[in-house]
């Protein structure tokens, strides 16, 4: 419809960044229950950072129809929350003298293969996430966070590019109003 200035929006469930963020959230809930004491303040911090990553992707997608600025801002908030979470996992490893896998580690390479599966979900990574060794569990989740952060970085670049080429809500509103006026003049 040419008169519409609010484009289709939402659909965050189909975003790969959202799908990975959901796995990260579920994995973090599991990890915190398994490897931290329930009353440890870190549990709240990590769970909220993981939740913020996921929820802000959804909120950004829903806001995208009326505010590209809000979409970009919230997508960046999601990215920042996941960076905070990444630091928490690295702190966990460091304070326990455990090692973060390098990218050429055999498990890291296997994790990359799993991440390429089109329909990967929590069950795809369950064996690593729920491993009894906290080093393996933390590293699998770190790998998932890194992938999600990469996807969000690419998404932010794309949002910036789209904004530059297509503009935002005010431009669409003005264009729709001008078109509406021109059509009314034609019929007079």
mmCIF file of C-alpha atoms in Angstrom:
data_model
loop_
_atom_site.group_PDB
_atom_site.id
_atom_site.type_symbol
_atom_site.label_atom_id
_atom_site.label_comp_id
_atom_site.label_asym_id
_atom_site.label_seq_id
_atom_site.Cartn_x
_atom_site.Cartn_y
_atom_site.Cartn_z
ATOM 1 C CA UNK A 1 0.000 0.000 0.000
ATOM 2 C CA UNK A 2 1.628 3.245 -1.133
ATOM 3 C CA UNK A 3 -0.009 5.299 1.671
ATOM 4 C CA UNK A 4 1.595 3.206 4.389
ATOM 5 C CA UNK A 5 4.612 4.747 6.039
ATOM 6 C CA UNK A 6 5.030 2.185 8.823
ATOM 7 C CA UNK A 7 6.836 -0.739 7.200
ATOM 8 C CA UNK A 8 6.405 -4.353 8.271
ATOM 9 C CA UNK A 9 8.335 -4.946 11.464
ATOM 10 C CA UNK A 10 8.837 -7.531 14.176
ATOM 11 C CA UNK A 11 9.690 -11.047 13.136
ATOM 12 C CA UNK A 12 12.587 -11.169 15.582
ATOM 13 C CA UNK A 13 12.093 -14.930 16.031
ATOM 14 C CA UNK A 14 13.514 -15.430 12.551
ATOM 15 C CA UNK A 15 16.645 -13.393 13.293
ATOM 16 C CA UNK A 16 19.668 -15.627 13.761
ATOM 17 C CA UNK A 17 20.976 -13.178 16.368
ATOM 18 C CA UNK A 18 17.793 -13.653 18.415
ATOM 19 C CA UNK A 19 17.915 -17.437 18.067
ATOM 20 C CA UNK A 20 21.521 -17.537 19.298
ATOM 21 C CA UNK A 21 20.774 -15.045 22.097
ATOM 22 C CA UNK A 22 17.952 -17.301 23.268
ATOM 23 C CA UNK A 23 20.370 -20.245 23.447
ATOM 24 C CA UNK A 24 22.830 -18.056 25.378
ATOM 25 C CA UNK A 25 20.100 -17.059 27.837
ATOM 26 C CA UNK A 26 18.950 -20.643 28.420
ATOM 27 C CA UNK A 27 22.571 -21.809 28.734
ATOM 28 C CA UNK A 28 23.353 -19.053 31.230
ATOM 29 C CA UNK A 29 20.367 -19.955 33.398
ATOM 30 C CA UNK A 30 21.582 -23.563 33.408
ATOM 31 C CA UNK A 31 25.226 -22.596 34.018
ATOM 32 C CA UNK A 32 24.416 -20.317 36.946
ATOM 33 C CA UNK A 33 22.247 -22.950 38.625
ATOM 34 C CA UNK A 34 24.957 -25.544 38.138
ATOM 35 C CA UNK A 35 28.161 -23.670 38.979
ATOM 36 C CA UNK A 36 27.191 -20.806 41.337
ATOM 37 C CA UNK A 37 25.553 -20.696 44.725
ATOM 38 C CA UNK A 38 21.958 -19.541 44.445
ATOM 39 C CA UNK A 39 22.489 -16.416 46.554
ATOM 40 C CA UNK A 40 25.605 -15.309 44.641
ATOM 41 C CA UNK A 41 25.003 -11.835 43.199
ATOM 42 C CA UNK A 42 26.809 -12.914 40.037
ATOM 43 C CA UNK A 43 23.864 -15.180 39.202
ATOM 44 C CA UNK A 44 21.530 -12.175 38.927
ATOM 45 C CA UNK A 45 24.095 -10.162 36.977
ATOM 46 C CA UNK A 46 24.778 -12.892 34.435
ATOM 47 C CA UNK A 47 21.145 -13.891 34.043
ATOM 48 C CA UNK A 48 20.071 -10.272 33.559
ATOM 49 C CA UNK A 49 22.844 -9.617 31.018
ATOM 50 C CA UNK A 50 21.818 -12.711 29.044
ATOM 51 C CA UNK A 51 18.145 -11.742 29.292
ATOM 52 C CA UNK A 52 18.907 -8.175 28.214
ATOM 53 C CA UNK A 53 20.745 -9.468 25.159
ATOM 54 C CA UNK A 54 17.752 -11.504 24.056
ATOM 55 C CA UNK A 55 14.987 -9.110 25.044
ATOM 56 C CA UNK A 56 16.578 -6.043 23.464
ATOM 57 C CA UNK A 57 16.816 -7.799 20.106
ATOM 58 C CA UNK A 58 13.074 -8.490 20.294
ATOM 59 C CA UNK A 59 12.259 -4.955 21.442
ATOM 60 C CA UNK A 60 14.448 -3.446 18.697
ATOM 61 C CA UNK A 61 12.667 -5.517 16.078
ATOM 62 C CA UNK A 62 9.239 -4.455 17.317
ATOM 63 C CA UNK A 63 10.264 -0.766 17.459
ATOM 64 C CA UNK A 64 11.796 -0.834 13.981
ATOM 65 C CA UNK A 65 8.571 0.126 12.224
ATOM 66 C CA UNK A 66 8.391 3.540 13.843
ATOM 67 C CA UNK A 67 11.947 4.302 14.926
ATOM 68 C CA UNK A 68 15.121 3.208 13.210
ATOM 69 C CA UNK A 69 17.079 5.107 15.865
ATOM 70 C CA UNK A 70 15.445 3.024 18.609
ATOM 71 C CA UNK A 71 16.066 -0.162 16.644
ATOM 72 C CA UNK A 72 19.754 0.649 16.291
ATOM 73 C CA UNK A 73 20.066 1.766 19.917
ATOM 74 C CA UNK A 74 18.372 -1.345 21.345
ATOM 75 C CA UNK A 75 20.333 -3.687 19.077
ATOM 76 C CA UNK A 76 23.490 -2.042 20.390
ATOM 77 C CA UNK A 77 22.229 -2.439 23.989
ATOM 78 C CA UNK A 78 21.781 -6.152 23.270
ATOM 79 C CA UNK A 79 25.342 -6.278 21.964
ATOM 80 C CA UNK A 80 26.686 -4.440 25.024
ATOM 81 C CA UNK A 81 24.812 -6.748 27.407
ATOM 82 C CA UNK A 82 26.314 -9.794 25.751
ATOM 83 C CA UNK A 83 29.785 -8.253 25.980
ATOM 84 C CA UNK A 84 29.211 -7.837 29.721
ATOM 85 C CA UNK A 85 28.162 -11.482 29.907
ATOM 86 C CA UNK A 86 31.247 -12.559 27.962
ATOM 87 C CA UNK A 87 33.420 -10.819 30.549
ATOM 88 C CA UNK A 88 31.579 -12.651 33.349
ATOM 89 C CA UNK A 89 32.337 -16.011 31.763
ATOM 90 C CA UNK A 90 35.973 -15.041 31.230
ATOM 91 C CA UNK A 91 36.152 -13.955 34.877
ATOM 92 C CA UNK A 92 34.717 -17.328 35.889
ATOM 93 C CA UNK A 93 37.475 -19.136 33.989
ATOM 94 C CA UNK A 94 40.277 -16.824 35.116
ATOM 95 C CA UNK A 95 39.392 -16.895 38.824
ATOM 96 C CA UNK A 96 39.342 -20.695 38.784
ATOM 97 C CA UNK A 97 42.573 -21.053 36.783
ATOM 98 C CA UNK A 98 40.662 -22.533 33.869
ATOM 99 C CA UNK A 99 41.546 -21.876 30.240
ATOM 100 C CA UNK A 100 39.573 -20.114 27.540
ATOM 101 C CA UNK A 101 39.837 -22.053 24.307
ATOM 102 C CA UNK A 102 41.763 -20.464 21.471
ATOM 103 C CA UNK A 103 40.062 -20.413 18.089
ATOM 104 C CA UNK A 104 42.222 -23.296 16.792
ATOM 105 C CA UNK A 105 41.362 -25.543 19.770
ATOM 106 C CA UNK A 106 39.685 -28.740 18.482
ATOM 107 C CA UNK A 107 36.562 -28.081 20.573
ATOM 108 C CA UNK A 108 36.355 -24.503 19.247
ATOM 109 C CA UNK A 109 36.516 -25.825 15.702
ATOM 110 C CA UNK A 110 33.753 -28.354 16.456
ATOM 111 C CA UNK A 111 31.647 -25.596 18.029
ATOM 112 C CA UNK A 112 31.996 -23.503 14.849
ATOM 113 C CA UNK A 113 30.675 -26.431 12.813
ATOM 114 C CA UNK A 114 27.688 -26.788 15.120
ATOM 115 C CA UNK A 115 26.991 -23.050 14.873
ATOM 116 C CA UNK A 116 26.731 -23.349 11.098
ATOM 117 C CA UNK A 117 23.784 -25.728 11.312
ATOM 118 C CA UNK A 118 20.736 -23.878 10.002
ATOM 119 C CA UNK A 119 18.335 -25.127 12.665
ATOM 120 C CA UNK A 120 20.740 -25.183 15.614
ATOM 121 C CA UNK A 121 19.018 -24.769 18.954
ATOM 122 C CA UNK A 122 19.809 -25.471 22.604
ATOM 123 C CA UNK A 123 19.725 -29.220 22.029
ATOM 124 C CA UNK A 124 22.461 -28.847 19.388
ATOM 125 C CA UNK A 125 24.825 -27.570 22.099
ATOM 126 C CA UNK A 126 23.346 -29.368 25.139
ATOM 127 C CA UNK A 127 26.219 -31.842 25.528
ATOM 128 C CA UNK A 128 28.749 -29.015 25.845
ATOM 129 C CA UNK A 129 26.564 -26.573 27.784
ATOM 130 C CA UNK A 130 25.549 -29.197 30.338
ATOM 131 C CA UNK A 131 28.975 -30.831 30.560
ATOM 132 C CA UNK A 132 30.057 -31.640 34.108
ATOM 133 C CA UNK A 133 33.416 -29.900 33.533
ATOM 134 C CA UNK A 134 32.844 -26.159 34.105
ATOM 135 C CA UNK A 135 35.701 -25.299 31.727
ATOM 136 C CA UNK A 136 33.954 -27.032 28.845
ATOM 137 C CA UNK A 137 30.548 -25.608 29.732
ATOM 138 C CA UNK A 138 31.849 -22.042 30.055
ATOM 139 C CA UNK A 139 33.832 -22.274 26.823
ATOM 140 C CA UNK A 140 30.870 -23.563 24.838
ATOM 141 C CA UNK A 141 28.766 -20.658 26.105
ATOM 142 C CA UNK A 142 31.600 -18.212 25.401
ATOM 143 C CA UNK A 143 31.669 -19.523 21.825
ATOM 144 C CA UNK A 144 27.926 -18.982 21.522
ATOM 145 C CA UNK A 145 28.227 -15.457 22.915
ATOM 146 C CA UNK A 146 31.000 -14.632 20.445
ATOM 147 C CA UNK A 147 28.876 -15.833 17.524
ATOM 148 C CA UNK A 148 25.893 -13.836 18.773
ATOM 149 C CA UNK A 149 28.035 -10.719 19.190
ATOM 150 C CA UNK A 150 29.391 -11.144 15.675
ATOM 151 C CA UNK A 151 25.850 -11.455 14.310
ATOM 152 C CA UNK A 152 24.782 -8.341 16.220
ATOM 153 C CA UNK A 153 27.807 -6.402 14.924
ATOM 154 C CA UNK A 154 26.780 -7.339 11.376
ATOM 155 C CA UNK A 155 23.156 -6.480 12.115
ATOM 156 C CA UNK A 156 24.120 -3.023 13.427
ATOM 157 C CA UNK A 157 26.212 -2.355 10.301
ATOM 158 C CA UNK A 158 23.266 -3.384 8.153
ATOM 159 C CA UNK A 159 20.846 -1.181 10.117
ATOM 160 C CA UNK A 160 23.187 1.762 9.662
ATOM 161 C CA UNK A 161 23.465 1.091 5.930
ATOM 162 C CA UNK A 162 19.689 0.699 5.583
ATOM 163 C CA UNK A 163 19.075 3.948 7.431
ATOM 164 C CA UNK A 164 21.440 5.826 5.151
ATOM 165 C CA UNK A 165 19.779 4.444 2.022
ATOM 166 C CA UNK A 166 16.133 4.369 3.126
ATOM 167 C CA UNK A 167 15.854 7.011 5.827
ATOM 168 C CA UNK A 168 13.648 6.872 8.856
ATOM 169 C CA UNK A 169 10.083 7.379 9.994
ATOM 170 C CA UNK A 170 9.939 11.162 9.526
ATOM 171 C CA UNK A 171 11.125 10.898 5.946
ATOM 172 C CA UNK A 172 8.565 8.184 5.198
ATOM 173 C CA UNK A 173 5.816 10.206 6.859
ATOM 174 C CA UNK A 174 6.678 13.310 4.863
ATOM 175 C CA UNK A 175 6.838 11.328 1.634
ATOM 176 C CA UNK A 176 3.457 9.684 2.345
ATOM 177 C CA UNK A 177 1.899 13.066 3.185
ATOM 178 C CA UNK A 178 3.209 14.661 -0.025
ATOM 179 C CA UNK A 179 1.922 11.706 -2.074
ATOM 180 C CA UNK A 180 -1.463 11.970 -0.358
ATOM 181 C CA UNK A 181 -1.702 15.707 -1.103
ATOM 182 C CA UNK A 182 -0.714 15.177 -4.719
ATOM 183 C CA UNK A 183 -3.397 12.514 -5.165
ATOM 184 C CA UNK A 184 -6.024 14.804 -3.609
ATOM 185 C CA UNK A 185 -5.076 17.634 -6.011
ATOM 186 C CA UNK A 186 -5.471 15.253 -8.948
ATOM 187 C CA UNK A 187 -9.080 14.475 -8.016
ATOM 188 C CA UNK A 188 -10.167 18.095 -7.601
#
